[in-house]
Coordinates of C-alpha atoms in Angstrom, one line a residue:
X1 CA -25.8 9.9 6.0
X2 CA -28.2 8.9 8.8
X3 CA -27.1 6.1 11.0
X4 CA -29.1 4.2 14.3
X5 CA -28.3 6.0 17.4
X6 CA -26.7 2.7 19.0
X7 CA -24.5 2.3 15.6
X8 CA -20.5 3.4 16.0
X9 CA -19.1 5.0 13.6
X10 CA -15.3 3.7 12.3
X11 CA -13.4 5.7 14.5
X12 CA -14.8 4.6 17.6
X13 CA -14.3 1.0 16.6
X14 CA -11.6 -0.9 18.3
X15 CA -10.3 -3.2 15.5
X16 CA -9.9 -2.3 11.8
X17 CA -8.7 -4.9 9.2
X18 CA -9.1 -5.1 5.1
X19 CA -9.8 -7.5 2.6
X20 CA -9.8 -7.6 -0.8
X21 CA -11.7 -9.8 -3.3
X22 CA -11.4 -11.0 -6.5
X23 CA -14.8 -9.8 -8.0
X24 CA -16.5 -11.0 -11.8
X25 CA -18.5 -8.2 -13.4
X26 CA -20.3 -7.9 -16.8
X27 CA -19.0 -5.6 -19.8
X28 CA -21.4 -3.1 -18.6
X29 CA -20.0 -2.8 -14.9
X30 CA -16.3 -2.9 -16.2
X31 CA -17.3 0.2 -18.2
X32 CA -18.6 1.8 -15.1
X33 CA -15.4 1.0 -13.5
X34 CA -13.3 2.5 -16.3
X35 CA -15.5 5.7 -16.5
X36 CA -15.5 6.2 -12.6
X37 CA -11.6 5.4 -12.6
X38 CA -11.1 8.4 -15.3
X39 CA -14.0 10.8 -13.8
X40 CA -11.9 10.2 -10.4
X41 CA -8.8 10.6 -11.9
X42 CA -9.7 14.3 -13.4
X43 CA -11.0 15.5 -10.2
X44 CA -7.7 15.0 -8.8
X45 CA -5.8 16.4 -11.5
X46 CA -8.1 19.3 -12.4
X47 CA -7.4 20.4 -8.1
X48 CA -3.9 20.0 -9.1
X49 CA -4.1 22.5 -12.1
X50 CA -6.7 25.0 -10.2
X51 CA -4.2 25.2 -7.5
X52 CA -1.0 25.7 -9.6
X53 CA -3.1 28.4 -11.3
X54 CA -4.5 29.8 -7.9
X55 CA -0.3 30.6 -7.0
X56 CA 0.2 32.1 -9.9
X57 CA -3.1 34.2 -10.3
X58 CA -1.9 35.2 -6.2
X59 CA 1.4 37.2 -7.6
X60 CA -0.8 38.9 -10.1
X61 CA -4.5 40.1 -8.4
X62 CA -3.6 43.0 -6.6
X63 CA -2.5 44.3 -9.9
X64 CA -5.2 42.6 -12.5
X65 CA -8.7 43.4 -11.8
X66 CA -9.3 40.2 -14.5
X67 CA -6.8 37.9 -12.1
X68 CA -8.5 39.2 -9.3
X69 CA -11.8 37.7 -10.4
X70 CA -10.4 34.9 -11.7
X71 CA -8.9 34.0 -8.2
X72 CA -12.3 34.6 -6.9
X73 CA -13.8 32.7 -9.0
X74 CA -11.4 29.6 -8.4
X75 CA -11.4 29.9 -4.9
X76 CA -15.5 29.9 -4.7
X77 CA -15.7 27.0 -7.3
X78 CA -13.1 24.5 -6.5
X79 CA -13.6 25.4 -2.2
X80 CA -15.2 21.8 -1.7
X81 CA -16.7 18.9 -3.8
X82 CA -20.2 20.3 -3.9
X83 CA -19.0 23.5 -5.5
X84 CA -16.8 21.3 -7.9
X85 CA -19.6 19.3 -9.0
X86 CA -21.5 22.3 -10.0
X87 CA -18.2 24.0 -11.9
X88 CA -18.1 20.6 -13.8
X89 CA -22.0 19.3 -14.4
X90 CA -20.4 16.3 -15.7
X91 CA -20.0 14.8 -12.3
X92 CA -23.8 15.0 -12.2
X93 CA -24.3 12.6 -14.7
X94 CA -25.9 8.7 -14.2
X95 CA -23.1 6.3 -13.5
X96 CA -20.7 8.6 -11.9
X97 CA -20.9 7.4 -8.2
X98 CA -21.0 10.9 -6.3
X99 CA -18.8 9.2 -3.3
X100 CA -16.0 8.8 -6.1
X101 CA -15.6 12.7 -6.3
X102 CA -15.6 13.3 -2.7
X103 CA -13.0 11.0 -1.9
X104 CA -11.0 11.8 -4.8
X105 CA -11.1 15.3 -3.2
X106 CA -10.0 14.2 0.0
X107 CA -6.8 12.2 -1.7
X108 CA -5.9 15.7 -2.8
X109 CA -6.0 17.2 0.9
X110 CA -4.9 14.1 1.9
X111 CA -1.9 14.7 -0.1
X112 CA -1.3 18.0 0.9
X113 CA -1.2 17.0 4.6
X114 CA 1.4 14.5 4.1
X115 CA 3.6 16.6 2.6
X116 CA 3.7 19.3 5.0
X117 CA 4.0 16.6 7.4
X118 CA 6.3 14.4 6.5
X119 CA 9.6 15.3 5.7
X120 CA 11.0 14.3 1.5
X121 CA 7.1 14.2 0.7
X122 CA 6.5 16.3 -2.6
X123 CA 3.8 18.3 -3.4
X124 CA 0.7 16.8 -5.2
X125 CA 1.2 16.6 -9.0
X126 CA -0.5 15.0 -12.1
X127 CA -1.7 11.7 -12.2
X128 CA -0.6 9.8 -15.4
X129 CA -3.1 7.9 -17.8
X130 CA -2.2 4.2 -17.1
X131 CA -3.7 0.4 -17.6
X132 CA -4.9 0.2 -14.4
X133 CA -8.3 1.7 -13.1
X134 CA -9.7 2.2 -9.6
X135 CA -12.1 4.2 -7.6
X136 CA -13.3 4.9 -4.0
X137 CA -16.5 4.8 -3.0
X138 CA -18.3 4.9 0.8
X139 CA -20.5 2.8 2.7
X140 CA -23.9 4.6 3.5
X141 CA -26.4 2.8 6.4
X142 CA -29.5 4.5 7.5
X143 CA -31.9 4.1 10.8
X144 CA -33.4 1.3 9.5
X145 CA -31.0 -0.9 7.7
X146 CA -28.5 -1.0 11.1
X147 CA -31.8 -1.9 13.0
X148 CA -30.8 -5.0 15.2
X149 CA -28.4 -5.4 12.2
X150 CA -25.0 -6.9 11.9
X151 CA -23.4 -4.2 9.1
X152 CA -22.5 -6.9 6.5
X153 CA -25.6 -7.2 5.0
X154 CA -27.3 -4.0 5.2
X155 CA -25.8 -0.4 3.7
X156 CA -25.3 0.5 -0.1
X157 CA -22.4 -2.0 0.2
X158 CA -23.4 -4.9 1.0
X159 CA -23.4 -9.6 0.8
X160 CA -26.2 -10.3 -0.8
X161 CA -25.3 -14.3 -0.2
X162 CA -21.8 -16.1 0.3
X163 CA -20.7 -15.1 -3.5
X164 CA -22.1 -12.0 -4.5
X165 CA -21.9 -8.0 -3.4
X166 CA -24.0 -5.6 -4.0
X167 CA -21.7 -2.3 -4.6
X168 CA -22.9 1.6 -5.5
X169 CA -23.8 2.0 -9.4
X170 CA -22.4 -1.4 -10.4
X171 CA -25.2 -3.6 -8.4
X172 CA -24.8 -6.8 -8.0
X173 CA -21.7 -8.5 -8.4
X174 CA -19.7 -12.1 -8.1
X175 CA -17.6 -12.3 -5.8
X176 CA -14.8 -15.0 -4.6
X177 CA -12.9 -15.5 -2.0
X178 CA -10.5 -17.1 0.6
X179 CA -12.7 -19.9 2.1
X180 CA -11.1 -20.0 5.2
X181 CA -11.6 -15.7 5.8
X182 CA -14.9 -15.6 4.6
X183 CA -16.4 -18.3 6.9
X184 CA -14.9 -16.0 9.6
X185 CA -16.5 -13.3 8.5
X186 CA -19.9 -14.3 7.8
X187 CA -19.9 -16.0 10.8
X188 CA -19.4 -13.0 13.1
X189 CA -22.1 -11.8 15.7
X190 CA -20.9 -8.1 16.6
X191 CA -21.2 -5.5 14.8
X192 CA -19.2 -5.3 11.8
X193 CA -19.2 -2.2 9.9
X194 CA -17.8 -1.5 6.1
X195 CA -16.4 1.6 5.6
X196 CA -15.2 2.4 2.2
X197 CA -14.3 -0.1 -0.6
X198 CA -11.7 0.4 -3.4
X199 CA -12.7 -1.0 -6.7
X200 CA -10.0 -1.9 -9.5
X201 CA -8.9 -3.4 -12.5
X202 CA -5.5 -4.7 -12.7
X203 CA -3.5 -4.3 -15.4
X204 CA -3.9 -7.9 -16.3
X205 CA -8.1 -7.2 -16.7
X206 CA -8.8 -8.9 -13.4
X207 CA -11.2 -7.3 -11.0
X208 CA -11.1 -6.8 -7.5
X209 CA -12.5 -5.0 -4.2
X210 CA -11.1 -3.8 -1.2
X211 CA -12.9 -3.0 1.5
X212 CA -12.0 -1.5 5.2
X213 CA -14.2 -3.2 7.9
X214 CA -14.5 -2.0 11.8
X215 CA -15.5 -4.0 14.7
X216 CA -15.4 -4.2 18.6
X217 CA -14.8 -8.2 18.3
X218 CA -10.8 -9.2 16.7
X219 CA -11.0 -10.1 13.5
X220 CA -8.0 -12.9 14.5
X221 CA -7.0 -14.4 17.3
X222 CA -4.3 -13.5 19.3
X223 CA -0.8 -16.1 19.4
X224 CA 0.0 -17.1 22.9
X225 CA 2.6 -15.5 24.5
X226 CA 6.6 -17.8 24.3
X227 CA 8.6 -15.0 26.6
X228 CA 10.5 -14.8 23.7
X229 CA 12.7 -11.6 21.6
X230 CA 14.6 -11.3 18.7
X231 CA 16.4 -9.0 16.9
X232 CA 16.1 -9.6 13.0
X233 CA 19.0 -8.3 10.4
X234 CA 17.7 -7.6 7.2
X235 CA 20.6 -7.9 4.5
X236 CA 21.3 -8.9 0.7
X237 CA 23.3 -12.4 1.0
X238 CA 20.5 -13.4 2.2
X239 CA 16.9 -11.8 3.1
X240 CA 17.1 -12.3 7.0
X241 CA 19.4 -13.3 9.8
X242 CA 17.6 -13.5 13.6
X243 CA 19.5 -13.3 16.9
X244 CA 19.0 -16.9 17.5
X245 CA 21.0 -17.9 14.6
X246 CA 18.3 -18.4 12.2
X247 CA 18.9 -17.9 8.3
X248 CA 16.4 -17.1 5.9
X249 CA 17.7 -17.5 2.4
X250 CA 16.7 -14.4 -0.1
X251 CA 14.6 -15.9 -2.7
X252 CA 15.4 -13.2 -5.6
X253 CA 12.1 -13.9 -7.5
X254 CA 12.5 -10.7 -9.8
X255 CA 16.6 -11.7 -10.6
X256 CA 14.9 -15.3 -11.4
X257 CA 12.2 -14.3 -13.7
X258 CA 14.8 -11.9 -15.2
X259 CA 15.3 -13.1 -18.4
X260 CA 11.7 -13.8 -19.3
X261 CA 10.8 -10.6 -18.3
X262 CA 13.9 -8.9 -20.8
X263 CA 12.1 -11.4 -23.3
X264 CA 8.6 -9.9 -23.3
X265 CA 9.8 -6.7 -22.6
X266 CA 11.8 -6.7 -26.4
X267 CA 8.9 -8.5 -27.8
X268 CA 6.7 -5.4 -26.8
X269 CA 8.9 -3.3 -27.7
X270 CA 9.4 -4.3 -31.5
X271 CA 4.9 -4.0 -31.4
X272 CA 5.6 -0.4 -30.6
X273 CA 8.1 0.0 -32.9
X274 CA 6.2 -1.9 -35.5
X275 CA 2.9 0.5 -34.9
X276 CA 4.5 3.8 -35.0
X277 CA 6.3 2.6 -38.6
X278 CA 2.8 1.8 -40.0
X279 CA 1.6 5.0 -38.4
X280 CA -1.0 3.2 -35.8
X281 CA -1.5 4.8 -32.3
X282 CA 0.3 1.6 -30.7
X283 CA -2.3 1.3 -27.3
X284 CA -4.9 0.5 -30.1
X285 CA -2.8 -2.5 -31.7
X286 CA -4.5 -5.5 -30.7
X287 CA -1.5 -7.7 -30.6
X288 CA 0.4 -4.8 -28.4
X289 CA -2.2 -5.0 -26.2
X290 CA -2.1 -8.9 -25.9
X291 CA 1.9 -8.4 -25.7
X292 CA 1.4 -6.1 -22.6
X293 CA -0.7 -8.0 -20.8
X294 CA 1.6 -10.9 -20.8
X295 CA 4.0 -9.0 -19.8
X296 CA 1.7 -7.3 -16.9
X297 CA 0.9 -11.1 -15.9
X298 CA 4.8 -11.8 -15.3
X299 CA 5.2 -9.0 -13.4
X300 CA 2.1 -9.7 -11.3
X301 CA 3.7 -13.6 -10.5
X302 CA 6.4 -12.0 -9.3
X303 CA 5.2 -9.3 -6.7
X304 CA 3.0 -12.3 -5.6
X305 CA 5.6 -14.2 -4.8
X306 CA 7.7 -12.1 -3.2
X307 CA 4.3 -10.8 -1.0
X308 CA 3.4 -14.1 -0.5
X309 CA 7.0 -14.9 1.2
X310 CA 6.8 -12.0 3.0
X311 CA 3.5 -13.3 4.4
X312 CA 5.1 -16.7 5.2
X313 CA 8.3 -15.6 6.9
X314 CA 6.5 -12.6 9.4
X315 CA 3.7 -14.7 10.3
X316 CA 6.8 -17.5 11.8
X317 CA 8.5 -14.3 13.1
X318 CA 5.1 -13.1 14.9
X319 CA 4.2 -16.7 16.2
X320 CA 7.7 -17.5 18.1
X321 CA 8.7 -14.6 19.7
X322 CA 6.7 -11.9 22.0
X323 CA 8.9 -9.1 21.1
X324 CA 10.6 -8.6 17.9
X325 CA 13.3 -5.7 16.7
X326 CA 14.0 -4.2 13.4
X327 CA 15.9 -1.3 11.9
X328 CA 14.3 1.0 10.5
X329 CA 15.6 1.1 7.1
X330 CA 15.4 4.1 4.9
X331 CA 15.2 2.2 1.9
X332 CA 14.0 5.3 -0.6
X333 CA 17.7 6.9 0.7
X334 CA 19.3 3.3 0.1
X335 CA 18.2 3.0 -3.4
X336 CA 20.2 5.9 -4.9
X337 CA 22.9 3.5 -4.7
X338 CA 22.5 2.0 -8.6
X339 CA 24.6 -0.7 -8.0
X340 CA 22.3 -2.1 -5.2
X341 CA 18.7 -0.7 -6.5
X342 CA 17.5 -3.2 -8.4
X343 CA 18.7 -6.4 -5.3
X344 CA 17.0 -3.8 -2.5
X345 CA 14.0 -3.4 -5.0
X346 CA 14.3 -7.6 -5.3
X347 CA 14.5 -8.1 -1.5
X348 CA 11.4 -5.5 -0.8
X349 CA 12.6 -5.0 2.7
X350 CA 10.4 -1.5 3.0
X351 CA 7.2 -4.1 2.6
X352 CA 8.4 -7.2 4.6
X353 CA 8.6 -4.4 7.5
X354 CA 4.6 -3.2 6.8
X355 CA 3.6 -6.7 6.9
X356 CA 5.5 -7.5 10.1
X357 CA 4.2 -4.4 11.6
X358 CA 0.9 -5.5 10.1
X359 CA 0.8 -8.9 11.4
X360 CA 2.2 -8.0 15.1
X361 CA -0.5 -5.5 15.7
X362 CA -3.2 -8.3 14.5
X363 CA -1.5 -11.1 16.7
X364 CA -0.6 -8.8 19.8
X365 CA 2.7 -9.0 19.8
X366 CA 5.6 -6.2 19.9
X367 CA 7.4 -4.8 17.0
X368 CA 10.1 -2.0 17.6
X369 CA 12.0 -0.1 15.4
X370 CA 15.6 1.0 15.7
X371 CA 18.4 3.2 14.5
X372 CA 20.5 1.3 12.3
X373 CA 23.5 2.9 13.1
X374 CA 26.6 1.1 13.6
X375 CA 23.9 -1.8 14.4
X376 CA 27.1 -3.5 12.5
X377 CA 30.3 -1.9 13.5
X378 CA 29.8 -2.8 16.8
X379 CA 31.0 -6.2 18.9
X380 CA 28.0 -7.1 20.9
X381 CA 30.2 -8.5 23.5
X382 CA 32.4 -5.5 24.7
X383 CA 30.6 -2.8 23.1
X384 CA 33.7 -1.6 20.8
X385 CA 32.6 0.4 17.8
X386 CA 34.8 0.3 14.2
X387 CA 36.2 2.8 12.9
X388 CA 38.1 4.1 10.3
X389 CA 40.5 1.6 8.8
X390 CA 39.1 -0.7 11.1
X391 CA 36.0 -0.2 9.8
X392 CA 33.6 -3.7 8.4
X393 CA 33.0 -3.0 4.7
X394 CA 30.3 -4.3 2.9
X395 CA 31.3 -8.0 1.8
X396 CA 33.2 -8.7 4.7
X397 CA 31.5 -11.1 6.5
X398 CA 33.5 -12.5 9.2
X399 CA 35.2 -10.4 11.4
X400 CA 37.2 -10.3 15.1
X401 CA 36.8 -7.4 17.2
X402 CA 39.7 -5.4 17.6
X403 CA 39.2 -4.9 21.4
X404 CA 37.9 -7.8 22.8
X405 CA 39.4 -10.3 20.3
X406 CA 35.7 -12.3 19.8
X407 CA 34.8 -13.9 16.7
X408 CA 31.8 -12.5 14.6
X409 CA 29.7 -13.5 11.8
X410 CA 28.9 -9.7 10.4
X411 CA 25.1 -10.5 10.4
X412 CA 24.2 -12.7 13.5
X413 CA 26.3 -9.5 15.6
X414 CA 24.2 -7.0 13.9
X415 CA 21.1 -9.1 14.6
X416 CA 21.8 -9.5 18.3
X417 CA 22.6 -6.0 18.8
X418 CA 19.2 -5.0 16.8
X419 CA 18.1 -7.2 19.8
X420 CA 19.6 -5.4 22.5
X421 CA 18.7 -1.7 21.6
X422 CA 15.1 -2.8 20.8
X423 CA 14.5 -4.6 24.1
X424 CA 15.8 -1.5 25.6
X425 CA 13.8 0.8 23.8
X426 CA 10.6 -1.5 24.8
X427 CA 11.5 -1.1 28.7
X428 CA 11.8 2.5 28.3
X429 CA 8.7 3.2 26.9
X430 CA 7.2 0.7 29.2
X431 CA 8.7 2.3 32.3
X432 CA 7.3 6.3 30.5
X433 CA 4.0 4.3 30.5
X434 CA 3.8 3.0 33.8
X435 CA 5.1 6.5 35.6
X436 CA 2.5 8.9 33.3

C-alpha cells in the first residue's frame, strides 16, 4: 500500500467512529458476497485445524521422521497469508478479494491474543455454517488518489455520489442511508480516512456495510457541560433506576413478542419435520426457507427494538449529567442463573453499558465503572452493610437500615451509592493524573 507522505494513517488519527449502511446489490454481487463469506470462513477454520494438528504432530516429531516433516511442512505453509494462499491456489482465484484472507488471518491471531489475555476467553475453534454471510476487506489509497484529497472519495473504497459506493470486487453499489449522518459526512473538510469495511447479509437477505472511518475533526459535537453526576442501577423490575430518583420502566420486547416467536418457531419446526419424512435435505425446501426468514425478521424487530431503546435512554443519560457511574456487571457469570437468563438476556444490560460507554466518549462526558459489591446491602446514609439474616434478598424492595433506622427503596440506595464510589473513583484517578 503506498500512501501521500502528508496522509496519517488510522492510528495516528484522533477520532474514530463507524457506520453502517444498508446497501442494494445485484444477484451477481450477492454471489460474490456469499463466495467471499465462505472462502473467509475456511481460512479461519482450516488455521484452526492446522493448529490442532500442529499440537498433536509436536508430541510425535522427535520420534516420526514422517511427523517431523509434516510439522515442517505446516509451519512453513500456514506461517502467514501469503504462504497460505500458495498451500490453497484457490484463494488465487477472480472474485476472491485477497484483503478477505488477510484479515480473516488476523481474526485468528486476533483470537489467540484475546484469549491469552483475557481471563474465561476460550481458545479459537470452528466456525459453524450459518444464514448469515460477511467478509472484511481494506481500504487501499495511493500517492495520487490522497493528493489534496479528502479520503471519502478516493481509495478502492470509495462514494462515487450521495447513493452509491464503490467497494473491492463488487464495484459499484446502492447505497442508503440516515439523511441526517450522511449530510455530516459528505460535508466534512478534513481529512477523513476509511479504513476497513465489513460487508454482510443478514439472515433476513438484506445487505449492509460497515465501515471504520478516522479523522482529526469530531465526527459529533460535544454536549455542554450541566455540573452534573449520577449513579445508575441497573435491575429487572425495571431496566434503570438513577440517583436522582428517576425510573426507567424495562420494556421486555423479547417477553412481548414471546408468543409469536413460539408460533413461528413450531411452524418451522413441523417444515423440518415434514422434509426429513419425505427424505428432502430440509435447507433446500423452499417453504422452510420462507418459514425461517420470517422467523429471522421477528427476531431482527426485536433486537432493534431493544438497541434502539438502548440508544434513546443513554443518549438522555449522556446529555444531563457530566459524570455518570455504573457497575460493572458480569453478565456472562449472571446468566448461569436459568431462572433469570432469559429476563437478563431481555434487559441486555451487557449492551446498554457499550452504548453508554460508546456515546460518553463521542459526547465528552465521563463514564466510570464500579464494583458491584454490596452496592445494595449498604445504607447510603450511615454506611452499615447487611449481613447475614439481615441480609436484602432479591424481591425485597423496601427496606430500613438496621443501624441507622432510615427508610430505603432497594434500588434508588443502590443507585446513590453507585454514585458515590464512582465520583470517588473519578477524583482519584484525577488526583494520579494531576501528580504523574
Amino acid at each position: 500500500m503506498c500512501y501521500n507522505l502528508g496522509m496519517k494513517s488510522m492510528r495516528d488519527l484522533f477520532f474514530h467512529t463507524g457506520i453502517i449502511l444498508r446497501i442494494y446489490p445485484s444477484d451477481r454481487q450477492k454471489e460474490l458476497i456469499r463466495r467471499n463469506s465462505r472462502a473467509s470462513q475456511f481460512v479461519y477454520n482450516r488455521l484452526v485445524a492446522v493448529n490442532r494438528e500442529r499440537y498433536l504432530l509436536k508430541k510425535t516429531a522427535s520420534l516420526s521422521p514422517a511427523d517431523k516433516e509434516r510439522l515442517r511442512y505446516l509451519n512453513d505453509a500456514y506461517k502467514d497469508a501469503k504462504h497460505m494462499k500458495n498451500a490453497v491456489p484457490f484463494l488465487y482465484e477472480k472474485g476472491i478479494d485477497s484483503d478477505m484472507v488477510l484479515n480473516a488471518f488476523l481474526a485468528y491471531q486476533n483470537a489467540w491474543n484475546q484469549f491469552r489475555k483475557v481471563p474465561g476467553n476460550r481458545p479459537p475453534s470452528f466456525h459453524k455454517r450459518a444464514n448469515e454471510y460477511s467478509y472484511k476487506t481494506s481500504n487501499h489509497y495511493t500517492g495520487e488518489t490522497m493528493k489534496n484529497g479528502i479520503g471519502l472519495y478516493e481509495g478502492s473504497i470509495r462514494f462515487t455520489d450521495s447513493s452509491h459506493i464503490h467497494l473491492p470486487i463488487l464495484g459499484t453499489v446502492r447505497f442508503k442511508g440516515s439523511k441526517k449522518i450522511m449530510d455530516s459526512l459528505f460535508s466534512r473538510t478534513e481529512v477523513t480516512r476509511i479504513g476497513s469495511a465489513r460487508i454482510m447479509i443478514d439472515s433476513c437477505g438484506d445487505c449492509f456495510v460497515s465501515m471504520a472511518l478516522a479523522s482529526d475533526e469530531p465526527f459529533a459535537a460535544y454536549y455542554p457541560k450541566t455540573g452534573s453526576i449520577c449513579g445508575i442501577d441497573l435491575n429487572l423490575t425495571n431496566f434503570m433506576t438513577c440517583s436522582d430518583g428517576t425510573v426507567v420502566d424495562n420494556p421486555r420486547y423479547l417477553k412481548r413478542s414471546e408468543e409469536k416467536l413460539i408460533k413461528r418457531q413450531k411452524r418451522l419446526s413441523k417444515k423440518k419435520k415434514r422434509a426429513d419424512r419425505e427424505g428432502r435435505i430440509f435447507h433446500e425446501s423452499k417453504r422452510y426457507q420462507e418459514e425461517r426468514q420470517k422467523l429471522s425478521e421477528l427476531h431482527r424487530k426485536v433486537s432493534r427494538q431493544r438497541q434502539n431503546f438502548q440508544r434513546i435512554e443513554a443518549d438522555k443519560l449522556v446529555k444531563s449529567h457530566d459524570l455518570i457511574s455504573a457497575e460493572d456487571l458480569k453478565v456472562k457469570n449472571l446468566l448461569r442463573n436459568h431462572k433469570l437468563a432469559k429476563a437478563i438476556s431481555d434487559a441486555g444490560w451487557r449492551s446498554f453499558l457499550n452504548v453508554l460507554k460508546w456515546d460518553c466518549d463521542k459526547r465528552g462526558k465521563q463514564l466510570i465503572m464500579v464494583n458491584p459489591a454490596n452496592t445494595t446491602q449498604t445504607c447510603h446514609v450511615c454506611g452499615a452493610v447487611s449481613k447475614g439474616e439481615e441480609r436484602i434478598l432479591l424481591g425485597r424492595e423496601e427496606w430500613v437500615c438496621p443501624k441507622c433506622r432510615t427508610f430505603h427503596l432497594r434500588d434508588l440506595n443502590a443507585a446513590v451509592n453507585i454514585r458515590d464510589i464512582g465520583f470517588l473513583k473519578f477524583t482519584e484517578q484525577r488526583e494520579t493524573v494531576r501528580s504523574a
